[in-house]
Amino acid sequence: MILLSDKRIQEVNCIDNKERVISLRDKHEKILIDETRSQISSRSDLFCYARESVINKLIQATNYLPNGYKFLIKEAYRPLSRQRKSFEEAFQEYKRQYPMKTDSQIYDLTCQYVAPVKVAGHPTGGAIDITLLKDGIEVGMGTEFNDIPIEPENLTYLHSNYINNVAKENRKILISCMEKVGFENYPTEWWHWSYGDCYWAFLNNCNALYEPVDEKSVK
């Protein structure tokens, strides 16, 4: 499993293609937004913005949804300032929980849950946190969105063996839809998918397409 702490990802070259970061709202009847923001820490009004190609690919992915299913977006763009704060908060919390681990071990553990700023996908507009609705209700995915991976079950891992069969089938639906149009998953978080960021570029052996975007330039 390749984590965002891997130095090879930090060495990925990026040539930003300057695509706009625009709203996901009202782009397709099968792409809905969780406007409550109850499960994310970002208070930015741009939380449901993404790069144009990301949005177009997500629209294409709706073609593979079974009848009655829709996408629910939890978060897309995240300001750099919020990314830095989230990483530091998670780092300090893990340090409190695991006092016998070294800072290096805590750093790697934190990267399973929050991306370090240099390689974070959300500030580029290339990453989206997504789940499924069926007949207007969120389906069971084995964990809540944004749960923390806990050993040994690691229930948030995309291919965890410890979730029930219903959750496994729902994850298969999400995987099929997203992979068919070119998204890559971050394997410790079933909900996190990206296109064009450093992690995606590393897996596809190419340059990244998107650099982090300052919140002011999006507005």
Short mmCIF file of C-alpha atoms in Angstrom, two decimals:
data_model
loop_
_atom_site.label_atom_id
_atom_site.label_comp_id
_atom_site.label_asym_id
_atom_site.label_seq_id
_atom_site.Cartn_x
_atom_site.Cartn_y
_atom_site.Cartn_z
CA MET A 1 0.00 0.00 0.00
CA ILE A 2 1.38 3.39 -1.03
CA LEU A 3 0.77 6.19 1.48
CA LEU A 4 1.12 9.94 1.03
CA SER A 5 4.17 9.87 3.28
CA ASP A 6 6.04 8.05 0.49
CA LYS A 7 8.87 10.30 -0.68
CA ARG A 8 8.30 9.26 -4.29
CA ILE A 9 4.99 11.11 -4.30
CA GLN A 10 6.68 14.28 -3.08
CA GLU A 11 9.03 14.02 -6.06
CA VAL A 12 6.22 13.97 -8.63
CA ASN A 13 6.54 16.77 -11.16
CA CYS A 14 3.55 19.04 -11.63
CA ILE A 15 2.69 21.10 -14.69
CA ASP A 16 -0.55 22.84 -13.78
CA ASN A 17 -2.92 23.00 -16.73
CA LYS A 18 -4.69 26.06 -15.30
CA GLU A 19 -8.16 24.56 -15.39
CA ARG A 20 -10.77 26.51 -13.51
CA VAL A 21 -12.01 25.44 -10.10
CA ILE A 22 -15.80 25.66 -10.28
CA SER A 23 -18.87 24.62 -8.32
CA LEU A 24 -20.26 21.10 -8.41
CA ARG A 25 -23.74 22.40 -7.65
CA ASP A 26 -26.45 21.78 -10.24
CA LYS A 27 -24.13 19.96 -12.62
CA HIS A 28 -26.17 16.76 -12.85
CA GLU A 29 -29.32 15.36 -11.29
CA LYS A 30 -27.36 12.39 -9.94
CA ILE A 31 -24.64 14.50 -8.28
CA LEU A 32 -25.81 15.94 -4.97
CA ILE A 33 -23.97 17.97 -2.34
CA ASP A 34 -24.08 17.44 1.43
CA GLU A 35 -24.79 21.08 2.19
CA THR A 36 -24.87 20.44 5.95
CA ARG A 37 -21.04 20.15 6.08
CA SER A 38 -21.66 18.31 9.35
CA GLN A 39 -18.85 15.80 8.76
CA ILE A 40 -16.09 18.09 7.52
CA SER A 41 -13.93 20.64 9.30
CA SER A 42 -13.73 23.13 6.43
CA ARG A 43 -16.00 26.14 6.74
CA SER A 44 -15.11 27.42 3.29
CA ASP A 45 -18.05 28.10 1.01
CA LEU A 46 -15.91 26.58 -1.75
CA PHE A 47 -16.03 23.09 -0.23
CA CYS A 48 -17.99 21.75 -3.20
CA TYR A 49 -15.78 23.24 -5.91
CA ALA A 50 -13.48 21.15 -8.12
CA ARG A 51 -11.46 21.30 -11.32
CA GLU A 52 -13.46 21.19 -14.53
CA SER A 53 -12.13 17.79 -15.65
CA VAL A 54 -12.92 16.29 -12.27
CA ILE A 55 -16.51 17.46 -12.60
CA ASN A 56 -16.78 16.22 -16.19
CA LYS A 57 -15.45 12.81 -15.20
CA LEU A 58 -17.88 12.61 -12.31
CA ILE A 59 -20.72 13.38 -14.71
CA GLN A 60 -19.49 10.54 -16.93
CA ALA A 61 -19.39 8.25 -13.87
CA THR A 62 -23.13 8.74 -13.32
CA ASN A 63 -23.67 6.58 -16.41
CA TYR A 64 -22.47 3.57 -14.42
CA LEU A 65 -24.70 4.05 -11.38
CA PRO A 66 -27.37 1.37 -10.88
CA ASN A 67 -31.00 2.46 -10.93
CA GLY A 68 -31.96 4.46 -7.83
CA TYR A 69 -28.37 5.42 -6.95
CA LYS A 70 -26.83 8.89 -6.89
CA PHE A 71 -23.52 10.40 -5.80
CA LEU A 72 -23.31 12.50 -2.65
CA ILE A 73 -20.34 14.85 -2.42
CA LYS A 74 -19.03 15.46 1.09
CA GLU A 75 -16.07 17.67 0.25
CA ALA A 76 -13.95 18.64 -2.74
CA TYR A 77 -11.79 21.79 -2.64
CA ARG A 78 -10.17 22.54 0.71
CA PRO A 79 -8.12 25.70 1.47
CA LEU A 80 -4.42 25.18 2.18
CA SER A 81 -4.77 26.81 5.59
CA ARG A 82 -7.41 24.25 6.58
CA GLN A 83 -5.27 21.39 5.23
CA ARG A 84 -2.30 22.47 7.35
CA LYS A 85 -4.45 22.79 10.45
CA SER A 86 -6.12 19.41 9.92
CA PHE A 87 -2.77 17.65 9.53
CA GLU A 88 -1.33 19.24 12.67
CA GLU A 89 -4.44 18.46 14.70
CA ALA A 90 -4.38 14.81 13.61
CA PHE A 91 -0.63 14.56 14.26
CA GLN A 92 -1.00 15.87 17.81
CA GLU A 93 -3.96 13.59 18.51
CA TYR A 94 -2.08 10.49 17.36
CA LYS A 95 0.91 11.59 19.40
CA ARG A 96 -1.32 11.72 22.46
CA GLN A 97 -2.83 8.31 21.71
CA TYR A 98 0.47 6.58 20.99
CA PRO A 99 3.13 8.09 23.30
CA MET A 100 5.57 5.23 22.61
CA LYS A 101 5.71 5.87 18.85
CA THR A 102 8.41 8.08 17.32
CA ASP A 103 7.54 11.30 15.50
CA SER A 104 8.35 9.53 12.24
CA GLN A 105 5.88 6.76 13.05
CA ILE A 106 3.26 9.32 14.07
CA TYR A 107 3.82 11.16 10.79
CA ASP A 108 3.22 7.99 8.76
CA LEU A 109 0.15 7.20 10.83
CA THR A 110 -1.23 10.70 10.32
CA CYS A 111 -0.76 10.38 6.57
CA GLN A 112 -3.25 7.51 6.59
CA TYR A 113 -5.92 9.99 7.64
CA VAL A 114 -4.83 13.47 6.56
CA ALA A 115 -2.58 14.31 3.61
CA PRO A 116 0.55 16.40 4.21
CA VAL A 117 0.18 19.79 2.56
CA LYS A 118 2.82 19.25 -0.13
CA VAL A 119 0.96 16.35 -1.73
CA ALA A 120 -2.62 16.97 -0.55
CA GLY A 121 -5.22 16.52 -3.27
CA HIS A 122 -8.08 18.60 -1.90
CA PRO A 123 -6.29 22.00 -2.12
CA THR A 124 -5.64 21.32 -5.82
CA GLY A 125 -9.32 20.89 -6.63
CA GLY A 126 -8.48 17.41 -7.92
CA ALA A 127 -9.81 15.34 -5.01
CA ILE A 128 -13.34 14.58 -3.94
CA ASP A 129 -14.82 12.81 -0.94
CA ILE A 130 -17.86 10.94 -2.14
CA THR A 131 -20.43 8.36 -1.10
CA LEU A 132 -23.64 6.89 -2.50
CA LEU A 133 -27.33 7.53 -2.05
CA LYS A 134 -30.01 4.97 -2.85
CA ASP A 135 -33.54 6.28 -3.14
CA GLY A 136 -32.38 9.44 -1.37
CA ILE A 137 -30.75 7.71 1.62
CA GLU A 138 -27.03 7.23 2.26
CA VAL A 139 -26.13 3.58 1.84
CA GLY A 140 -24.07 1.53 4.27
CA MET A 141 -20.39 1.66 3.36
CA GLY A 142 -18.98 -0.16 6.38
CA THR A 143 -18.02 3.02 8.26
CA GLU A 144 -19.15 6.59 8.53
CA PHE A 145 -17.52 9.05 6.17
CA ASN A 146 -14.30 10.46 7.68
CA ASP A 147 -13.93 7.71 10.28
CA ILE A 148 -10.39 7.08 11.47
CA PRO A 149 -8.74 3.80 10.39
CA ILE A 150 -8.16 1.62 13.45
CA GLU A 151 -5.98 -1.49 13.40
CA PRO A 152 -6.33 -4.37 12.90
CA GLU A 153 -9.69 -4.17 11.12
CA ASN A 154 -8.91 -0.93 9.23
CA LEU A 155 -12.56 -0.60 8.31
CA THR A 156 -12.05 2.59 6.31
CA TYR A 157 -9.60 0.86 3.96
CA LEU A 158 -11.23 0.49 0.56
CA HIS A 159 -10.77 -3.28 0.50
CA SER A 160 -11.19 -4.06 4.20
CA ASN A 161 -12.27 -7.66 4.77
CA TYR A 162 -14.06 -6.83 8.02
CA ILE A 163 -17.10 -5.00 6.66
CA ASN A 164 -20.41 -6.73 5.98
CA ASN A 165 -21.46 -7.96 2.54
CA VAL A 166 -23.90 -5.11 1.95
CA ALA A 167 -21.12 -2.56 2.50
CA LYS A 168 -18.78 -4.55 0.26
CA GLU A 169 -21.32 -4.49 -2.56
CA ASN A 170 -21.88 -0.75 -2.16
CA ARG A 171 -18.16 -0.13 -2.26
CA LYS A 172 -17.92 -2.22 -5.42
CA ILE A 173 -20.49 0.07 -7.04
CA LEU A 174 -18.49 3.16 -6.09
CA ILE A 175 -15.22 1.58 -7.22
CA SER A 176 -16.65 0.58 -10.58
CA CYS A 177 -18.12 4.01 -11.29
CA MET A 178 -14.99 5.93 -10.32
CA GLU A 179 -12.34 3.69 -11.85
CA LYS A 180 -14.10 3.47 -15.21
CA VAL A 181 -13.64 7.22 -15.74
CA GLY A 182 -10.06 7.47 -14.48
CA PHE A 183 -10.23 8.35 -10.78
CA GLU A 184 -7.79 6.83 -8.30
CA ASN A 185 -8.65 5.96 -4.71
CA TYR A 186 -6.51 6.65 -1.67
CA PRO A 187 -6.61 3.11 -0.22
CA THR A 188 -7.05 3.95 3.46
CA GLU A 189 -10.21 5.98 2.78
CA TRP A 190 -12.99 4.41 0.73
CA TRP A 191 -14.53 7.85 0.12
CA HIS A 192 -11.44 9.66 -1.22
CA TRP A 193 -10.93 9.73 -5.00
CA SER A 194 -8.77 11.98 -7.13
CA TYR A 195 -7.73 12.90 -10.61
CA GLY A 196 -4.80 15.09 -11.64
CA ASP A 197 -3.13 15.46 -8.23
CA CYS A 198 0.28 14.09 -7.17
CA TYR A 199 -1.05 10.79 -5.87
CA TRP A 200 -2.98 10.14 -9.09
CA ALA A 201 0.09 11.13 -11.13
CA PHE A 202 2.35 8.75 -9.23
CA LEU A 203 0.03 5.82 -9.80
CA ASN A 204 -0.25 6.69 -13.49
CA ASN A 205 3.47 7.41 -13.97
CA CYS A 206 2.92 10.91 -15.33
CA ASN A 207 3.10 14.56 -14.35
CA ALA A 208 0.49 15.95 -11.99
CA LEU A 209 -1.99 18.28 -13.66
CA TYR A 210 -3.00 20.38 -10.69
CA GLU A 211 -1.07 22.44 -8.16
CA PRO A 212 -2.67 23.73 -4.93
CA VAL A 213 -4.95 26.68 -5.56
CA ASP A 214 -5.18 29.70 -3.29
CA GLU A 215 -8.71 30.24 -2.01
CA LYS A 216 -8.70 33.89 -3.09
CA SER A 217 -7.97 32.95 -6.70
CA VAL A 218 -10.94 30.58 -6.73
CA LYS A 219 -13.27 33.35 -5.62
#
